[in-house]
Short mmCIF file of C-alpha atoms and ligand atoms in Angstrom, two decimals:
data_model
loop_
_atom_site.label_atom_id
_atom_site.label_comp_id
_atom_site.label_asym_id
_atom_site.label_seq_id
_atom_site.Cartn_x
_atom_site.Cartn_y
_atom_site.Cartn_z
CA MET A 1 13.72 -22.94 17.38
CA LYS A 2 13.83 -19.19 17.05
CA ASN A 3 12.87 -19.54 13.40
CA THR A 4 9.98 -21.86 14.20
CA MET A 5 8.64 -19.37 16.70
CA PHE A 6 8.98 -16.53 14.20
CA LEU A 7 7.15 -18.46 11.49
CA GLY A 8 4.46 -19.40 13.99
CA LEU A 9 3.95 -15.76 14.92
CA ASN A 10 3.81 -14.78 11.28
CA LYS A 11 1.21 -17.41 10.58
CA THR A 12 -0.90 -16.44 13.57
CA GLY A 13 -0.58 -12.78 12.66
CA ASN A 14 -1.77 -13.37 9.14
CA LEU A 15 -4.62 -15.55 10.25
CA LEU A 16 -5.96 -13.27 12.95
CA LEU A 17 -5.07 -9.78 11.94
CA SER A 18 -4.68 -9.41 8.20
CA PRO A 19 -7.30 -7.68 6.14
CA PRO A 20 -9.76 -8.62 4.86
CA MET A 21 -9.80 -11.87 6.86
CA GLY A 22 -11.07 -10.91 10.30
CA GLY A 23 -10.75 -7.23 9.40
CA GLY A 24 -7.66 -6.79 11.58
CA LEU A 25 -9.83 -6.85 14.70
CA GLY A 26 -11.69 -3.81 13.42
CA GLN A 27 -8.57 -1.67 13.15
CA PHE A 28 -8.49 -1.46 9.35
CA ARG A 29 -10.50 0.43 6.79
CA ASN A 30 -10.74 -2.12 3.98
CA HIS A 31 -13.06 -0.24 1.63
CA GLY A 32 -15.04 2.95 1.15
CA PRO A 33 -18.82 3.49 0.86
CA ARG A 34 -20.51 0.70 -1.07
CA ASN A 35 -23.23 2.96 -2.47
CA MET A 36 -20.98 5.00 -4.78
CA ARG A 37 -18.99 3.79 -7.77
CA ARG A 38 -15.78 5.25 -6.44
CA ILE A 39 -12.67 3.12 -5.99
CA ALA A 40 -8.98 3.56 -5.13
CA LEU A 41 -5.82 2.10 -6.61
CA THR A 42 -3.15 1.46 -3.98
CA PHE A 43 0.49 0.47 -4.42
CA ASP A 44 2.82 -0.94 -1.79
CA ASP A 45 6.57 -1.30 -1.20
CA GLY A 46 7.98 1.47 -3.42
CA PRO A 47 9.01 3.82 -4.64
CA SER A 48 11.42 2.12 -7.00
CA LYS A 49 13.01 2.89 -10.31
CA PRO A 50 12.11 2.28 -13.02
CA CYS A 51 8.84 0.63 -11.96
CA THR A 52 7.23 3.58 -10.13
CA GLU A 53 8.35 6.02 -12.82
CA GLU A 54 6.77 3.97 -15.59
CA LEU A 55 3.67 3.47 -13.53
CA ILE A 56 3.05 7.15 -12.75
CA GLU A 57 3.77 8.06 -16.36
CA ALA A 58 1.04 5.65 -17.46
CA MET A 59 -1.28 6.96 -14.73
CA GLY A 60 -0.57 10.55 -15.80
CA GLU A 61 -1.62 9.72 -19.37
CA MET A 62 -4.88 8.26 -18.04
CA ASN A 63 -5.32 11.09 -15.52
CA VAL A 64 -5.70 8.76 -12.55
CA LYS A 65 -4.25 9.37 -9.09
CA GLY A 66 -3.11 6.57 -6.82
CA THR A 67 -2.21 6.08 -3.18
CA PHE A 68 1.32 4.78 -2.62
CA PHE A 69 2.28 3.11 0.66
CA CYS A 70 6.00 3.76 0.64
CA VAL A 71 8.78 2.13 2.59
CA GLY A 72 10.79 4.86 4.37
CA GLN A 73 14.15 3.53 3.21
CA ASN A 74 13.01 3.42 -0.41
CA ALA A 75 11.63 6.94 -0.12
CA VAL A 76 15.02 8.32 0.93
CA ILE A 77 16.84 6.61 -1.96
CA ASN A 78 14.22 7.89 -4.43
CA ALA A 79 13.44 11.27 -2.82
CA ASP A 80 13.17 13.04 -6.19
CA LEU A 81 10.64 10.50 -7.36
CA LEU A 82 8.64 10.82 -4.12
CA ARG A 83 8.41 14.61 -4.63
CA ARG A 84 7.29 14.09 -8.22
CA MET A 85 4.55 11.66 -7.13
CA ASP A 86 3.31 14.20 -4.59
CA ALA A 87 3.44 17.04 -7.13
CA GLU A 88 1.43 14.99 -9.62
CA GLY A 89 -1.39 14.46 -7.15
CA HIS A 90 -0.67 10.97 -5.86
CA VAL A 91 -0.97 10.42 -2.12
CA ILE A 92 1.92 9.01 -0.12
CA GLY A 93 1.16 6.72 2.82
CA ASN A 94 3.51 5.11 5.33
CA HIS A 95 4.45 1.44 4.93
CA SER A 96 7.02 1.38 7.77
CA LEU A 97 10.71 2.11 7.70
CA ALA A 98 12.09 -1.13 6.31
CA HIS A 99 9.21 -3.58 5.80
CA ARG A 100 10.30 -5.93 8.58
CA ARG A 101 7.51 -7.84 10.23
CA ILE A 102 9.45 -8.83 13.32
CA THR A 103 9.59 -5.19 14.49
CA SER A 104 5.80 -5.17 14.91
CA ILE A 105 5.85 -7.97 17.43
CA LYS A 106 7.58 -6.02 20.20
CA PRO A 107 4.97 -4.63 22.61
CA TRP A 108 7.04 -1.46 22.99
CA GLY A 109 7.47 -1.17 19.21
CA GLY A 110 6.37 1.61 16.95
CA ASP A 111 9.74 3.06 15.96
CA HIS A 112 9.52 1.45 12.52
CA ILE A 113 6.29 3.36 11.91
CA ASP A 114 7.47 6.68 13.36
CA GLU A 115 10.76 6.47 11.48
CA GLY A 116 8.99 5.67 8.21
CA ALA A 117 6.80 8.75 8.69
CA ARG A 118 9.81 10.87 9.60
CA TYR A 119 11.74 9.84 6.48
CA ILE A 120 8.77 10.63 4.23
CA GLY A 121 7.98 13.82 6.17
CA LYS A 122 11.49 15.16 5.71
CA ILE A 123 11.17 14.83 1.94
CA LEU A 124 7.61 16.09 1.51
CA GLY A 125 7.42 18.64 4.33
CA LYS A 126 4.30 16.95 5.75
CA LEU A 127 3.70 13.76 7.69
CA PRO A 128 1.67 10.89 6.23
CA ARG A 129 -1.44 9.97 8.20
CA LEU A 130 -2.27 6.80 6.27
CA TYR A 131 -0.55 3.63 7.40
CA ARG A 132 -0.58 0.19 5.88
CA PRO A 133 1.43 -2.37 7.83
CA PRO A 134 3.86 -4.65 5.97
CA TRP A 135 1.96 -7.77 4.81
CA GLY A 136 -1.13 -6.22 6.37
CA TRP A 137 0.03 -7.56 9.69
CA LEU A 138 -0.92 -5.38 12.63
CA THR A 139 -0.81 -6.05 16.32
CA PRO A 140 -3.63 -4.68 18.51
CA TRP A 141 -1.19 -2.47 20.44
CA GLU A 142 0.09 -0.98 17.19
CA GLY A 143 -3.45 -0.33 16.07
CA ARG A 144 -4.30 1.45 19.32
CA ARG A 145 -1.17 3.57 19.15
CA LEU A 146 -1.79 4.51 15.51
CA HIS A 147 -5.40 5.54 16.13
CA GLN A 148 -4.32 7.67 19.09
CA ARG A 149 -1.95 9.49 16.75
CA GLY A 150 -4.65 10.19 14.21
CA TYR A 151 -3.63 7.60 11.65
CA THR A 152 -6.03 5.80 9.36
CA ILE A 153 -5.00 2.16 8.99
CA VAL A 154 -5.65 1.15 5.41
CA GLY A 155 -6.32 -2.40 4.25
CA TRP A 156 -7.78 -3.54 0.94
CA ASP A 157 -10.61 -5.68 -0.39
CA VAL A 158 -9.21 -6.51 -3.83
CA TYR A 159 -6.01 -8.46 -3.56
CA THR A 160 -3.83 -9.12 -6.59
CA LEU A 161 -0.88 -11.42 -7.12
CA ASP A 162 1.21 -8.81 -8.91
CA TRP A 163 3.97 -9.31 -6.33
CA CYS A 164 4.75 -12.84 -7.59
CA ILE A 165 8.14 -13.64 -9.05
CA PRO A 166 8.29 -14.40 -11.91
CA GLU A 167 5.60 -11.87 -12.70
CA ILE A 168 2.11 -13.00 -13.67
CA ASP A 169 0.65 -11.60 -16.91
CA GLY A 170 -0.67 -8.11 -16.19
CA HIS A 171 -3.79 -8.55 -18.27
CA ALA A 172 -4.75 -11.67 -16.32
CA ILE A 173 -4.17 -9.77 -13.04
CA ALA A 174 -6.34 -6.90 -14.26
CA ASP A 175 -9.17 -9.13 -15.46
CA LYS A 176 -9.28 -11.05 -12.18
CA ALA A 177 -9.20 -7.88 -10.08
CA ARG A 178 -11.92 -6.30 -12.21
CA ARG A 179 -14.28 -9.21 -11.60
CA ILE A 180 -14.15 -8.77 -7.80
CA THR A 181 -14.12 -4.96 -7.71
CA ARG A 182 -17.22 -3.44 -6.10
CA PRO A 183 -18.26 0.14 -5.32
CA GLY A 184 -15.89 1.45 -2.64
CA SER A 185 -13.16 -1.09 -3.37
CA MET A 186 -9.50 -0.53 -2.59
CA LEU A 187 -7.30 -2.50 -4.96
CA LEU A 188 -3.86 -3.67 -3.87
CA PHE A 189 -0.88 -3.58 -6.25
CA HIS A 190 2.88 -3.29 -5.76
CA ASP A 191 5.45 -0.96 -7.32
CA ALA A 192 8.48 -2.71 -5.87
CA TYR A 193 9.46 -5.83 -4.02
CA PRO A 194 9.98 -5.19 -0.27
CA GLY A 195 13.45 -3.82 0.26
CA ALA A 196 14.28 -3.39 -3.43
CA GLN A 197 14.83 0.23 -4.34
CA PHE A 198 15.50 -0.53 -7.99
CA TRP A 199 13.01 -2.79 -9.62
CA GLN A 200 11.82 -3.58 -13.08
CA LYS A 201 8.23 -4.65 -12.84
CA ARG A 202 6.37 -4.35 -16.08
CA GLU A 203 3.22 -6.38 -15.44
CA THR A 204 1.81 -4.09 -12.75
CA THR A 205 1.89 -1.16 -15.17
CA ARG A 206 0.31 -3.33 -17.88
CA ALA A 207 -2.41 -4.33 -15.42
CA ILE A 208 -3.14 -0.69 -14.54
CA LYS A 209 -3.29 0.32 -18.20
CA ARG A 210 -5.90 -2.37 -18.75
CA ILE A 211 -8.00 -2.09 -15.62
CA VAL A 212 -8.46 1.71 -15.56
CA PRO A 213 -10.30 2.07 -18.90
CA ALA A 214 -12.21 -1.17 -18.27
CA LEU A 215 -13.57 -0.05 -14.92
CA ARG A 216 -14.24 3.47 -16.14
CA ALA A 217 -16.39 1.94 -18.86
CA GLU A 218 -18.38 0.31 -16.03
CA GLY A 219 -18.98 3.74 -14.51
CA TYR A 220 -16.27 3.69 -11.83
CA GLU A 221 -14.38 6.80 -10.78
CA PHE A 222 -10.82 6.49 -9.46
CA VAL A 223 -10.05 8.53 -6.35
CA THR A 224 -7.31 8.57 -3.74
CA VAL A 225 -7.72 6.80 -0.38
CA PRO A 226 -8.25 10.08 1.57
CA GLU A 227 -11.01 11.00 -0.91
CA LEU A 228 -12.58 7.56 -0.77
CA LEU A 229 -12.55 7.31 3.03
CA ASN A 230 -12.99 11.04 3.71
CA VAL A 231 -9.91 11.15 5.96
CA ALA A 232 -6.76 13.27 6.12
CA GLY A 233 -3.80 12.10 4.09
CA TYR A 234 -1.27 14.21 5.98
CA THR A 235 -0.64 16.28 9.04
CA SER A 236 1.85 19.12 9.42
CA LEU A 237 5.41 18.41 10.56
ZN1 ZN B 1 4.42 -4.42 1.62
#
């Protein structure tokens, strides 16, 4: 019974609140300006080794910066990697403490967001001000609370299936994502599986290596989410 209720809530949450369907009741930013060929690569659920390491190495070679929505618990395990990402110009956003959807349902909730920010803040010396909820599932009370605290709630408009297990061919993922990318797009990828701190995930990196030069050839410029949306990435501790 409890399980049925939980699944029901999940389903309703996804249907009503997830970006881009319904736009999360207006709480999300799902894309940037549509009149400029600027786009952002975003990655959820990390950091993890060796996936995130391989990914940022590839991105470094292509000189492209991404925005990583990190799970607080993963950040602590991979603190050195988080510092390296920051030092190399990538932006770190908050993706909650432990990627558990049930915590969002409580009307008095919010600890999973604050704790995620605290964990990341302790490592980087600054607090993230971008938040992407696990599975894109946000309750209206969470949205209100986040906006009051100066957060930008970040969705996406280009969804990829790079989270699937077994992994889908990275070139196919890239080609599909490229076809639906528009000026201002925010593309969603994953550099871990929720809760996994150590993860081998080769196809996401292959997808990025293919899509970056392809979209650049179409005149697109890759920027971080704060640059794309003209918002703050961090606030002081
Ligand atoms: Zn996630």
